[in-house]
Amino acid sequence: MYDSMSERLAEYIQQVQYVALPKSVEQATKVAFLDWLGNAIVGSQMPPAQMTHRVLAAQGGAPQATVIGWRRSDVPLTVLGAHRPRSTALWATLANGTSSHIIELDDVHKASIIHAGTVVIPAALALAEWLGASGEELIEAIVAGYDVCIRIGEAVTPSHYQYFHTTGTAGTFGAAAAAAKLLKLSLEQTMHALGTAGTQAAALWEFIETGAMSKHLHSGKAGFNGVLAALLAKEGFTGAPKIIEGKRGFMNAMANSYDAAKVLDQLGTRYALLENCYKIHSSCRHTHHAIDLVIQLTTEHDLRPEEIERIEIGTYRVALDITDNLNPKSVYDGKFSIQYCAALAAVKRRAGLAEFTEENLNDPVVRSVLDRVHAFEDPACQANYPEKWGARVTIVAANGKRFEATTDYPKGDYENPVSADELIGKFTSLVQGYLDEPTTKAFVQRSMTLETLSNVSNFFAE
C-alpha cells in the first residue's frame, strides 16, 4: 500500500529499465524523438523561438546542452559539431521545448490532450547531454516521462482542459519524471521532485483569444520547471508528497471533475507511447479530422472552390471551444480556426506548413470558401469524445448534390497510424531548406538507432 500517488509513480520511474521494455515501445520512443526533433529544428527559426534565444543568450550559462537553432543573424544554422550553441541544461530545455511547440506539427496523446514530446524530450535530452547518459538511459527517461504526464492528464481531462493547457500543466510532471530518472534520484527524492513540479504546473488557454505566443512557452517552461524540480530534489529540497491527490493538490485545485484511478491504472504494463498520435497537418489537432475529410471529399468528387455552396462540420464540443473562429486575423489564428482549415483544405487540398502563409490567409478564394463553412456540435462525436476525436463533414455543391464523410480517427492517430517511414519522410520534408542532406541523414540515422549511443552528448557531434 502506498501513502501517495507520487510514491507509486516514483517507484515506477525507478523501475523502468531499457532491457525490459517491449521492442514496440523502444521503436515508438525513437520515432517520437525524431518527430520532436523536426519540430524543434524548424520551430527554432521562427520569431518566438528567436526571441527566446536572445533572452537566454543575455543570461549566459555553462555549456551543458545544445540549444537547437540558436544563432547570430550572420551565422548559418548550426546544429552539429563543436561550435554548436550550448547553454545550461535548464536554458536548453526551455529553448528547445519552446521551439518544438511552434509549427503545430508536434505529437499529441488524445485521452490526456498532451503534446508530451514538447515537454519530456527536451528535458530528457538536455540532462542526458549534460550527464553523459547513454541512449538507453535517454529512452528510459522518455518512456517514464510520457507515462507520468499522460496518466495525470487523463485523470483530469476534459474538465481541466476548459481553462488549462494540459501540456504546460500535467506536462511538468513528465519532465520531472524524466529528469529524476536521469539524475538517478532515490524514491524519496523522486517524490519530492514530483511535488515541486506539481506546484509549478501552469498554462492558461486565454492566449487563444489573440493568438498570443504564450502557448509556445507553455511546453518550454513546463520542461524547465520539471528539470528544476528534479535538480532541487537532488539537493534535498522537499515537495508536497500528495501534490496530485491532496485536498489542495493538482486534481482538486485544477479540475471540476476527475478520475483519480487513471493515474495508476495498469502502471508498468500499459505504455502511453504506444498511444501516441502524430500530426500530418500544421494546425491544432482538433482541426485534423475536418481537414482529412474535406481533402477526401474534394479529391474524390473533384470539387472546385466555386462549385462548393456550403461545408458543414459536425464535431465534439472541445474542438469548437478551441477552434471556432470564422475570422482568423493571423496565420497562427488560422491554425486554430476549424473553418479556415477546412477552407484551406478545400482550395489547396493540403494543410501542411507550406500552406499556412499570409498569402493564403488573405487569398480571396480561400476567404470566399471560409464564409461558406459552418461548424457545430455533433451529438455522436460528442458522446465518443475524448476516446475518439471524430467529425462528420458534408459538402453541399452548387448543383444541390451532397457529399458526406465521417471519421473517428484522423490520420496519424494510433488507430489510423502513419508508419515510421512516413514520419521519416515528414522529418526530411520539414527540415529541407534548413539542413543539408548529410546532416538530415545523420539525424535520421542517429534517432532511429538511439539505443546505440554510449554518450548522448555525441548526438550532435560532427
CSV table of C-alpha atoms in Angstrom, one decimal:
chain,number,residue,atom,x,y,z
A,1,MET,CA,0.0,0.0,0.0
A,2,TYR,CA,1.3,3.4,-0.9
A,3,ASP,CA,0.9,6.7,1.1
A,4,SER,CA,0.5,8.8,-2.1
A,5,MET,CA,0.3,8.6,-5.9
A,6,SER,CA,3.7,10.3,-6.1
A,7,GLU,CA,5.2,7.5,-4.1
A,8,ARG,CA,3.8,4.9,-6.5
A,9,LEU,CA,4.8,6.9,-9.6
A,10,ALA,CA,8.3,7.4,-8.1
A,11,GLU,CA,8.7,3.6,-7.7
A,12,TYR,CA,7.6,3.1,-11.3
A,13,ILE,CA,10.1,5.7,-12.6
A,14,GLN,CA,12.9,3.8,-10.8
A,15,GLN,CA,11.7,0.5,-12.2
A,16,VAL,CA,11.7,1.5,-15.9
A,17,GLN,CA,14.6,-0.4,-17.5
A,18,TYR,CA,15.6,-0.4,-21.1
A,19,VAL,CA,16.2,-4.1,-21.2
A,20,ALA,CA,12.7,-4.9,-20.0
A,21,LEU,CA,10.9,-2.6,-22.5
A,22,PRO,CA,9.0,-4.2,-25.3
A,23,LYS,CA,10.6,-3.6,-28.7
A,24,SER,CA,7.4,-1.8,-29.8
A,25,VAL,CA,8.0,0.8,-27.0
A,26,GLU,CA,11.6,1.2,-27.9
A,27,GLN,CA,10.7,1.8,-31.6
A,28,ALA,CA,7.9,4.2,-30.6
A,29,THR,CA,10.3,6.2,-28.5
A,30,LYS,CA,12.7,6.6,-31.3
A,31,VAL,CA,10.0,7.7,-33.7
A,32,ALA,CA,8.7,10.2,-31.2
A,33,PHE,CA,12.2,11.6,-30.7
A,34,LEU,CA,12.7,12.1,-34.5
A,35,ASP,CA,9.3,13.7,-34.9
A,36,TRP,CA,10.1,16.0,-32.0
A,37,LEU,CA,13.5,16.9,-33.4
A,38,GLY,CA,12.0,18.0,-36.8
A,39,ASN,CA,9.6,20.3,-35.0
A,40,ALA,CA,12.3,21.7,-32.8
A,41,ILE,CA,14.7,22.4,-35.8
A,42,VAL,CA,12.1,24.2,-37.9
A,43,GLY,CA,10.4,25.9,-34.9
A,44,SER,CA,13.8,27.2,-33.7
A,45,GLN,CA,14.0,29.5,-36.7
A,46,MET,CA,10.6,31.1,-36.0
A,47,PRO,CA,10.3,34.5,-34.4
A,48,PRO,CA,9.0,33.3,-30.9
A,49,ALA,CA,12.0,30.9,-30.6
A,50,GLN,CA,14.5,33.6,-31.8
A,51,MET,CA,13.1,36.0,-29.2
A,52,THR,CA,13.6,33.3,-26.5
A,53,HIS,CA,17.1,32.6,-27.7
A,54,ARG,CA,18.0,36.3,-27.4
A,55,VAL,CA,16.7,36.5,-23.9
A,56,LEU,CA,18.6,33.3,-22.8
A,57,ALA,CA,21.8,34.4,-24.5
A,58,ALA,CA,21.9,37.5,-22.4
A,59,GLN,CA,21.8,35.3,-19.3
A,60,GLY,CA,24.9,33.4,-20.0
A,61,GLY,CA,25.4,29.9,-18.5
A,62,ALA,CA,27.7,26.9,-18.5
A,63,PRO,CA,27.8,25.0,-21.9
A,64,GLN,CA,26.0,21.8,-20.7
A,65,ALA,CA,23.5,21.1,-23.5
A,66,THR,CA,22.7,22.0,-27.1
A,67,VAL,CA,20.3,24.8,-27.9
A,68,ILE,CA,18.9,23.8,-31.3
A,69,GLY,CA,18.9,26.6,-33.9
A,70,TRP,CA,20.4,29.3,-31.7
A,71,ARG,CA,22.4,31.5,-33.9
A,72,ARG,CA,23.5,35.1,-34.7
A,73,SER,CA,22.0,36.6,-37.8
A,74,ASP,CA,25.3,36.4,-39.7
A,75,VAL,CA,26.0,32.8,-39.0
A,76,PRO,CA,24.3,29.8,-40.8
A,77,LEU,CA,22.1,27.4,-38.8
A,78,THR,CA,24.4,25.2,-36.8
A,79,VAL,CA,23.2,22.0,-35.1
A,80,LEU,CA,26.2,19.7,-35.5
A,81,GLY,CA,29.8,20.0,-34.4
A,82,ALA,CA,32.0,21.5,-31.7
A,83,HIS,CA,30.7,25.0,-32.4
A,84,ARG,CA,27.0,24.3,-31.9
A,85,PRO,CA,25.5,26.7,-29.4
A,86,ARG,CA,25.2,25.4,-25.8
A,87,SER,CA,23.9,26.6,-22.6
A,88,THR,CA,22.8,25.2,-19.2
A,89,ALA,CA,20.5,22.1,-19.2
A,90,LEU,CA,17.8,24.4,-17.8
A,91,TRP,CA,18.1,27.0,-20.5
A,92,ALA,CA,18.4,24.4,-23.3
A,93,THR,CA,15.2,22.7,-22.0
A,94,LEU,CA,13.3,25.9,-22.0
A,95,ALA,CA,14.6,26.9,-25.5
A,96,ASN,CA,14.1,23.6,-27.2
A,97,GLY,CA,10.8,22.9,-25.6
A,98,THR,CA,9.5,26.3,-26.8
A,99,SER,CA,10.9,25.8,-30.3
A,100,SER,CA,9.2,22.4,-30.7
A,101,HIS,CA,5.7,23.7,-30.0
A,102,ILE,CA,5.6,26.5,-32.6
A,103,ILE,CA,4.8,25.0,-36.0
A,104,GLU,CA,1.9,22.9,-34.8
A,105,LEU,CA,3.2,19.6,-36.1
A,106,ASP,CA,4.1,18.0,-32.8
A,107,ASP,CA,2.8,14.8,-31.4
A,108,VAL,CA,-0.3,14.5,-29.2
A,109,HIS,CA,-1.9,12.0,-26.9
A,110,LYS,CA,-5.7,12.1,-27.3
A,111,ALA,CA,-7.1,10.9,-24.0
A,112,SER,CA,-4.9,13.3,-22.0
A,113,ILE,CA,-4.7,16.0,-24.7
A,114,ILE,CA,-1.0,16.4,-24.1
A,115,HIS,CA,1.8,17.2,-26.5
A,116,ALA,CA,4.2,15.2,-24.4
A,117,GLY,CA,7.1,15.3,-26.7
A,118,THR,CA,7.5,19.0,-26.5
A,119,VAL,CA,8.0,18.8,-22.7
A,120,VAL,CA,9.5,15.4,-21.9
A,121,ILE,CA,12.0,15.1,-24.7
A,122,PRO,CA,13.8,18.5,-24.4
A,123,ALA,CA,14.1,17.9,-20.7
A,124,ALA,CA,15.5,14.4,-21.1
A,125,LEU,CA,17.8,15.3,-23.9
A,126,ALA,CA,19.3,18.3,-22.2
A,127,LEU,CA,20.0,16.4,-19.0
A,128,ALA,CA,21.3,13.3,-20.9
A,129,GLU,CA,23.7,15.6,-22.8
A,130,TRP,CA,25.0,17.2,-19.6
A,131,LEU,CA,25.3,14.0,-17.7
A,132,GLY,CA,26.8,12.0,-20.5
A,133,ALA,CA,24.0,9.4,-20.3
A,134,SER,CA,23.6,6.6,-22.8
A,135,GLY,CA,21.0,6.3,-25.4
A,136,GLU,CA,19.4,3.5,-23.5
A,137,GLU,CA,19.1,5.8,-20.4
A,138,LEU,CA,17.6,8.5,-22.6
A,139,ILE,CA,14.9,6.1,-23.8
A,140,GLU,CA,14.1,5.0,-20.3
A,141,ALA,CA,13.7,8.7,-19.2
A,142,ILE,CA,11.4,9.5,-22.2
A,143,VAL,CA,9.2,6.4,-21.5
A,144,ALA,CA,8.8,7.3,-17.8
A,145,GLY,CA,8.1,10.9,-18.6
A,146,TYR,CA,5.4,10.2,-21.2
A,147,ASP,CA,3.7,7.7,-18.9
A,148,VAL,CA,3.6,10.0,-15.9
A,149,CYS,CA,2.3,13.2,-17.5
A,150,ILE,CA,-0.1,11.4,-19.8
A,151,ARG,CA,-1.7,9.5,-16.9
A,152,ILE,CA,-2.1,12.6,-14.8
A,153,GLY,CA,-3.5,14.4,-17.9
A,154,GLU,CA,-6.0,11.6,-18.5
A,155,ALA,CA,-7.2,11.8,-14.9
A,156,VAL,CA,-8.3,15.5,-15.2
A,157,THR,CA,-9.4,15.6,-18.8
A,158,PRO,CA,-11.7,17.0,-20.1
A,159,SER,CA,-12.7,19.2,-17.2
A,160,HIS,CA,-9.2,20.6,-16.7
A,161,TYR,CA,-8.8,21.4,-20.4
A,162,GLN,CA,-11.5,24.0,-20.2
A,163,TYR,CA,-9.1,26.6,-18.7
A,164,PHE,CA,-5.7,24.9,-18.6
A,165,HIS,CA,-3.4,23.8,-21.4
A,166,THR,CA,-2.6,20.3,-20.2
A,167,THR,CA,0.8,20.3,-22.0
A,168,GLY,CA,2.0,23.1,-19.7
A,169,THR,CA,0.4,21.7,-16.5
A,170,ALA,CA,0.5,17.9,-16.4
A,171,GLY,CA,3.5,18.1,-18.7
A,172,THR,CA,5.5,19.5,-15.9
A,173,PHE,CA,5.2,16.1,-14.0
A,174,GLY,CA,6.5,14.3,-17.1
A,175,ALA,CA,9.6,16.5,-17.3
A,176,ALA,CA,10.3,15.9,-13.6
A,177,ALA,CA,9.9,12.2,-14.1
A,178,ALA,CA,12.3,12.1,-17.0
A,179,ALA,CA,14.8,14.3,-15.1
A,180,ALA,CA,14.5,12.2,-11.9
A,181,LYS,CA,15.3,9.1,-13.9
A,182,LEU,CA,18.4,10.5,-15.5
A,183,LEU,CA,19.6,12.0,-12.2
A,184,LYS,CA,19.1,8.6,-10.6
A,185,LEU,CA,17.2,10.1,-7.7
A,186,SER,CA,16.1,8.0,-4.8
A,187,LEU,CA,12.5,7.1,-4.2
A,188,GLU,CA,12.1,9.9,-1.7
A,189,GLN,CA,13.9,12.4,-3.9
A,190,THR,CA,11.7,11.5,-6.9
A,191,MET,CA,8.6,12.0,-4.8
A,192,HIS,CA,9.8,15.5,-3.8
A,193,ALA,CA,10.6,16.2,-7.5
A,194,LEU,CA,7.0,15.4,-8.4
A,195,GLY,CA,5.8,17.5,-5.6
A,196,THR,CA,7.8,20.6,-6.6
A,197,ALA,CA,6.9,20.0,-10.2
A,198,GLY,CA,3.2,20.0,-9.4
A,199,THR,CA,3.2,23.2,-7.5
A,200,GLN,CA,4.7,24.9,-10.6
A,201,ALA,CA,2.1,23.5,-13.1
A,202,ALA,CA,0.6,26.4,-15.0
A,203,ALA,CA,-0.7,27.2,-18.5
A,204,LEU,CA,-3.9,29.1,-19.3
A,205,TRP,CA,-5.9,29.0,-22.6
A,206,GLU,CA,-6.5,32.7,-22.6
A,207,PHE,CA,-3.7,33.0,-25.2
A,208,ILE,CA,-6.2,31.6,-27.8
A,209,GLU,CA,-8.2,34.9,-27.7
A,210,THR,CA,-5.5,36.8,-29.6
A,211,GLY,CA,-3.2,34.0,-30.8
A,212,ALA,CA,-0.5,35.1,-28.4
A,213,MET,CA,2.9,33.4,-28.3
A,214,SER,CA,2.3,32.2,-24.7
A,215,LYS,CA,1.3,28.7,-25.9
A,216,HIS,CA,4.9,28.1,-27.2
A,217,LEU,CA,6.3,29.0,-23.8
A,218,HIS,CA,3.9,26.5,-22.1
A,219,SER,CA,6.0,23.5,-23.2
A,220,GLY,CA,9.3,25.1,-22.7
A,221,LYS,CA,8.5,26.3,-19.2
A,222,ALA,CA,6.9,23.0,-18.2
A,223,GLY,CA,10.1,21.2,-19.2
A,224,PHE,CA,12.2,23.8,-17.4
A,225,ASN,CA,10.1,23.6,-14.2
A,226,GLY,CA,10.3,19.8,-14.2
A,227,VAL,CA,14.1,19.7,-14.6
A,228,LEU,CA,14.4,22.4,-11.9
A,229,ALA,CA,12.2,20.4,-9.5
A,230,ALA,CA,14.4,17.3,-10.0
A,231,LEU,CA,17.6,19.2,-9.5
A,232,LEU,CA,16.3,20.8,-6.4
A,233,ALA,CA,15.2,17.4,-5.1
A,234,LYS,CA,18.7,16.0,-5.6
A,235,GLU,CA,19.9,18.7,-3.2
A,236,GLY,CA,17.3,17.8,-0.5
A,237,PHE,CA,14.6,20.3,-1.5
A,238,THR,CA,11.2,19.0,-0.4
A,239,GLY,CA,7.9,18.9,-2.2
A,240,ALA,CA,4.3,18.1,-1.2
A,241,PRO,CA,4.0,14.3,-1.1
A,242,LYS,CA,0.3,14.4,-2.1
A,243,ILE,CA,0.6,17.1,-4.7
A,244,ILE,CA,-1.6,15.1,-7.2
A,245,GLU,CA,-4.5,13.9,-5.0
A,246,GLY,CA,-4.2,16.1,-1.9
A,247,LYS,CA,-7.1,18.4,-0.8
A,248,ARG,CA,-5.2,21.4,-2.1
A,249,GLY,CA,-3.3,19.4,-4.8
A,250,PHE,CA,-3.4,19.4,-8.6
A,251,MET,CA,-6.6,17.5,-9.3
A,252,ASN,CA,-8.8,19.2,-6.7
A,253,ALA,CA,-7.5,22.6,-7.5
A,254,MET,CA,-7.5,22.4,-11.3
A,255,ALA,CA,-10.4,20.2,-12.3
A,256,ASN,CA,-14.1,20.4,-11.6
A,257,SER,CA,-14.2,16.6,-12.0
A,258,TYR,CA,-11.5,14.0,-12.4
A,259,ASP,CA,-10.9,10.2,-12.3
A,260,ALA,CA,-8.0,9.6,-9.9
A,261,ALA,CA,-7.9,5.9,-10.8
A,262,LYS,CA,-6.5,6.7,-14.2
A,263,VAL,CA,-3.2,7.9,-12.7
A,264,LEU,CA,-2.1,4.4,-11.6
A,265,ASP,CA,-4.3,2.1,-13.7
A,266,GLN,CA,-2.1,-0.6,-15.5
A,267,LEU,CA,1.0,1.3,-14.5
A,268,GLY,CA,4.0,-0.6,-15.8
A,269,THR,CA,2.1,-2.7,-18.3
A,270,ARG,CA,0.4,-0.1,-20.5
A,271,TYR,CA,2.8,2.3,-22.2
A,272,ALA,CA,1.4,5.7,-23.2
A,273,LEU,CA,4.0,6.0,-26.1
A,274,LEU,CA,2.1,3.2,-27.9
A,275,GLU,CA,-0.9,5.5,-28.0
A,276,ASN,CA,1.0,8.5,-29.4
A,277,CYS,CA,-0.6,10.4,-32.3
A,278,TYR,CA,1.3,12.3,-35.0
A,279,LYS,CA,0.3,15.4,-37.0
A,280,ILE,CA,0.3,15.5,-40.7
A,281,HIS,CA,-1.4,18.9,-40.9
A,282,SER,CA,0.3,22.0,-39.5
A,283,SER,CA,-2.6,23.1,-37.3
A,284,CYS,CA,-4.4,22.4,-34.0
A,285,ARG,CA,-5.1,18.7,-33.7
A,286,HIS,CA,-8.8,19.4,-33.2
A,287,THR,CA,-8.9,20.6,-36.8
A,288,HIS,CA,-7.3,17.5,-38.4
A,289,HIS,CA,-10.5,15.4,-38.7
A,290,ALA,CA,-12.2,18.1,-40.7
A,291,ILE,CA,-9.1,18.7,-42.9
A,292,ASP,CA,-8.8,14.9,-43.7
A,293,LEU,CA,-12.5,14.7,-44.7
A,294,VAL,CA,-12.5,17.9,-46.8
A,295,ILE,CA,-9.5,16.8,-48.7
A,296,GLN,CA,-11.0,13.3,-49.1
A,297,LEU,CA,-14.3,14.7,-50.5
A,298,THR,CA,-12.9,17.4,-52.7
A,299,THR,CA,-10.5,14.9,-54.2
A,300,GLU,CA,-12.9,12.1,-54.7
A,301,HIS,CA,-15.5,14.3,-56.4
A,302,ASP,CA,-13.1,16.8,-57.9
A,303,LEU,CA,-14.9,19.7,-56.4
A,304,ARG,CA,-13.5,23.1,-57.3
A,305,PRO,CA,-13.9,26.0,-54.8
A,306,GLU,CA,-16.5,27.8,-56.9
A,307,GLU,CA,-18.6,24.6,-57.0
A,308,ILE,CA,-18.9,24.5,-53.2
A,309,GLU,CA,-22.0,26.1,-51.8
A,310,ARG,CA,-21.5,25.1,-48.2
A,311,ILE,CA,-19.3,23.0,-46.0
A,312,GLU,CA,-20.8,21.6,-42.8
A,313,ILE,CA,-18.6,20.3,-40.0
A,314,GLY,CA,-20.1,18.4,-37.0
A,315,THR,CA,-17.7,17.6,-34.2
A,316,TYR,CA,-17.3,17.4,-30.4
A,317,ARG,CA,-17.6,20.4,-28.1
A,318,VAL,CA,-14.0,20.9,-27.2
A,319,ALA,CA,-13.0,21.2,-30.8
A,320,LEU,CA,-15.3,24.1,-31.1
A,321,ASP,CA,-14.3,25.7,-27.8
A,322,ILE,CA,-10.7,25.8,-29.1
A,323,THR,CA,-11.1,26.3,-32.9
A,324,ASP,CA,-14.4,28.0,-33.6
A,325,ASN,CA,-13.2,31.1,-35.4
A,326,LEU,CA,-14.8,32.5,-38.5
A,327,ASN,CA,-12.4,35.4,-39.0
A,328,PRO,CA,-8.8,34.5,-38.2
A,329,LYS,CA,-6.6,37.6,-38.4
A,330,SER,CA,-3.1,35.9,-38.5
A,331,VAL,CA,-1.5,32.8,-39.8
A,332,TYR,CA,-1.4,31.4,-36.2
A,333,ASP,CA,-5.1,32.3,-35.7
A,334,GLY,CA,-5.8,30.2,-38.8
A,335,LYS,CA,-4.2,27.2,-37.3
A,336,PHE,CA,-6.8,27.4,-34.6
A,337,SER,CA,-9.8,28.0,-36.8
A,338,ILE,CA,-11.6,24.9,-37.9
A,339,GLN,CA,-13.5,26.9,-40.5
A,340,TYR,CA,-10.3,28.3,-42.1
A,341,CYS,CA,-8.5,24.9,-42.0
A,342,ALA,CA,-11.5,23.4,-43.9
A,343,ALA,CA,-11.5,26.2,-46.4
A,344,LEU,CA,-7.7,26.0,-46.9
A,345,ALA,CA,-8.0,22.2,-47.4
A,346,ALA,CA,-10.9,22.7,-49.9
A,347,VAL,CA,-8.8,25.1,-52.0
A,348,LYS,CA,-5.3,23.7,-51.7
A,349,ARG,CA,-6.1,20.1,-50.8
A,350,ARG,CA,-3.2,20.2,-48.4
A,351,ALA,CA,-2.7,21.8,-45.0
A,352,GLY,CA,1.0,21.5,-44.3
A,353,LEU,CA,3.5,24.0,-43.1
A,354,ALA,CA,3.8,25.4,-46.6
A,355,GLU,CA,0.1,26.2,-46.9
A,356,PHE,CA,-0.2,28.3,-43.7
A,357,THR,CA,1.0,31.6,-45.1
A,358,GLU,CA,-0.1,35.2,-45.2
A,359,GLU,CA,-0.8,34.9,-48.9
A,360,ASN,CA,-3.2,32.0,-48.3
A,361,LEU,CA,-4.7,33.7,-45.3
A,362,ASN,CA,-5.7,36.7,-47.4
A,363,ASP,CA,-6.4,34.7,-50.6
A,364,PRO,CA,-9.9,35.8,-51.8
A,365,VAL,CA,-10.7,32.3,-53.0
A,366,VAL,CA,-9.9,30.8,-49.5
A,367,ARG,CA,-11.8,33.6,-47.8
A,368,SER,CA,-14.8,33.1,-50.0
A,369,VAL,CA,-14.9,29.4,-49.1
A,370,LEU,CA,-14.4,30.3,-45.4
A,371,ASP,CA,-17.6,32.3,-45.5
A,372,ARG,CA,-19.4,29.1,-46.5
A,373,VAL,CA,-18.2,26.9,-43.7
A,374,HIS,CA,-20.5,26.1,-40.8
A,375,ALA,CA,-19.2,24.2,-37.7
A,376,PHE,CA,-21.5,22.8,-35.0
A,377,GLU,CA,-21.6,20.2,-32.2
A,378,ASP,CA,-22.5,16.7,-33.4
A,379,PRO,CA,-24.1,14.6,-30.6
A,380,ALA,CA,-22.5,11.3,-31.8
A,381,CYS,CA,-19.0,12.9,-31.9
A,382,GLN,CA,-19.6,14.5,-28.5
A,383,ALA,CA,-20.7,11.2,-27.0
A,384,ASN,CA,-17.5,9.5,-28.2
A,385,TYR,CA,-15.0,12.2,-27.0
A,386,PRO,CA,-12.2,12.1,-25.8
A,387,GLU,CA,-11.6,8.4,-26.8
A,388,LYS,CA,-12.5,9.4,-30.4
A,389,TRP,CA,-11.7,12.8,-31.9
A,390,GLY,CA,-14.4,12.5,-34.6
A,391,ALA,CA,-16.1,14.6,-37.2
A,392,ARG,CA,-18.8,14.5,-39.8
A,393,VAL,CA,-18.3,16.7,-42.9
A,394,THR,CA,-20.9,17.4,-45.5
A,395,ILE,CA,-20.1,19.4,-48.7
A,396,VAL,CA,-23.1,20.8,-50.5
A,397,ALA,CA,-22.4,21.5,-54.1
A,398,ALA,CA,-23.9,24.4,-56.1
A,399,ASN,CA,-25.8,21.9,-58.2
A,400,GLY,CA,-27.6,20.6,-55.0
A,401,LYS,CA,-25.6,17.4,-54.6
A,402,ARG,CA,-24.5,16.4,-51.1
A,403,PHE,CA,-21.2,14.6,-50.3
A,404,GLU,CA,-20.6,13.3,-46.8
A,405,ALA,CA,-17.9,11.5,-44.9
A,406,THR,CA,-17.1,10.7,-41.3
A,407,THR,CA,-14.1,9.7,-39.3
A,408,ASP,CA,-13.4,8.8,-35.7
A,409,TYR,CA,-9.7,8.8,-36.1
A,410,PRO,CA,-7.8,11.5,-38.0
A,411,LYS,CA,-4.7,10.3,-40.0
A,412,GLY,CA,-1.9,10.0,-37.5
A,413,ASP,CA,-4.0,8.6,-34.6
A,414,TYR,CA,-2.6,5.3,-33.3
A,415,GLU,CA,-5.8,3.7,-34.6
A,416,ASN,CA,-5.1,5.2,-38.0
A,417,PRO,CA,-1.4,5.3,-37.9
A,418,VAL,CA,1.4,6.7,-40.1
A,419,SER,CA,4.3,4.4,-40.5
A,420,ALA,CA,7.9,5.1,-39.3
A,421,ASP,CA,8.9,5.5,-42.9
A,422,GLU,CA,6.2,8.2,-43.4
A,423,LEU,CA,7.4,10.0,-40.3
A,424,ILE,CA,10.9,9.9,-41.6
A,425,GLY,CA,9.6,11.4,-44.8
A,426,LYS,CA,7.8,14.1,-42.7
A,427,PHE,CA,11.1,14.9,-40.9
A,428,THR,CA,13.0,15.1,-44.2
A,429,SER,CA,10.4,17.3,-45.8
A,430,LEU,CA,10.2,19.6,-42.8
A,431,VAL,CA,14.0,20.3,-42.4
A,432,GLN,CA,14.6,20.7,-46.1
A,433,GLY,CA,15.8,24.2,-46.6
A,434,TYR,CA,17.2,24.3,-43.0
A,435,LEU,CA,19.6,21.4,-43.1
A,436,ASP,CA,21.8,20.0,-45.8
A,437,GLU,CA,21.3,16.4,-46.9
A,438,PRO,CA,24.2,14.8,-44.9
A,439,THR,CA,23.0,16.4,-41.7
A,440,THR,CA,19.4,15.3,-42.3
A,441,LYS,CA,20.5,11.7,-42.9
A,442,ALA,CA,22.7,11.8,-39.8
A,443,PHE,CA,19.8,12.9,-37.6
A,444,VAL,CA,17.5,10.2,-39.0
A,445,GLN,CA,20.1,7.5,-38.5
A,446,ARG,CA,21.1,8.6,-35.0
A,447,SER,CA,17.4,9.0,-33.9
A,448,MET,CA,16.4,5.6,-35.2
A,449,THR,CA,19.4,3.9,-33.5
A,450,LEU,CA,19.3,6.0,-30.4
A,451,GLU,CA,19.9,2.9,-28.2
A,452,THR,CA,23.4,2.5,-29.6
A,453,LEU,CA,24.7,5.9,-28.3
A,454,SER,CA,27.2,5.3,-25.5
A,455,ASN,CA,27.0,9.1,-24.7
A,456,VAL,CA,24.1,11.3,-25.7
A,457,SER,CA,26.4,14.3,-25.9
A,458,ASN,CA,27.7,12.7,-29.2
A,459,PHE,CA,24.2,13.0,-30.8
A,460,PHE,CA,25.1,16.5,-32.1
A,461,ALA,CA,28.7,15.8,-32.9
A,462,GLU,CA,30.1,16.1,-36.4
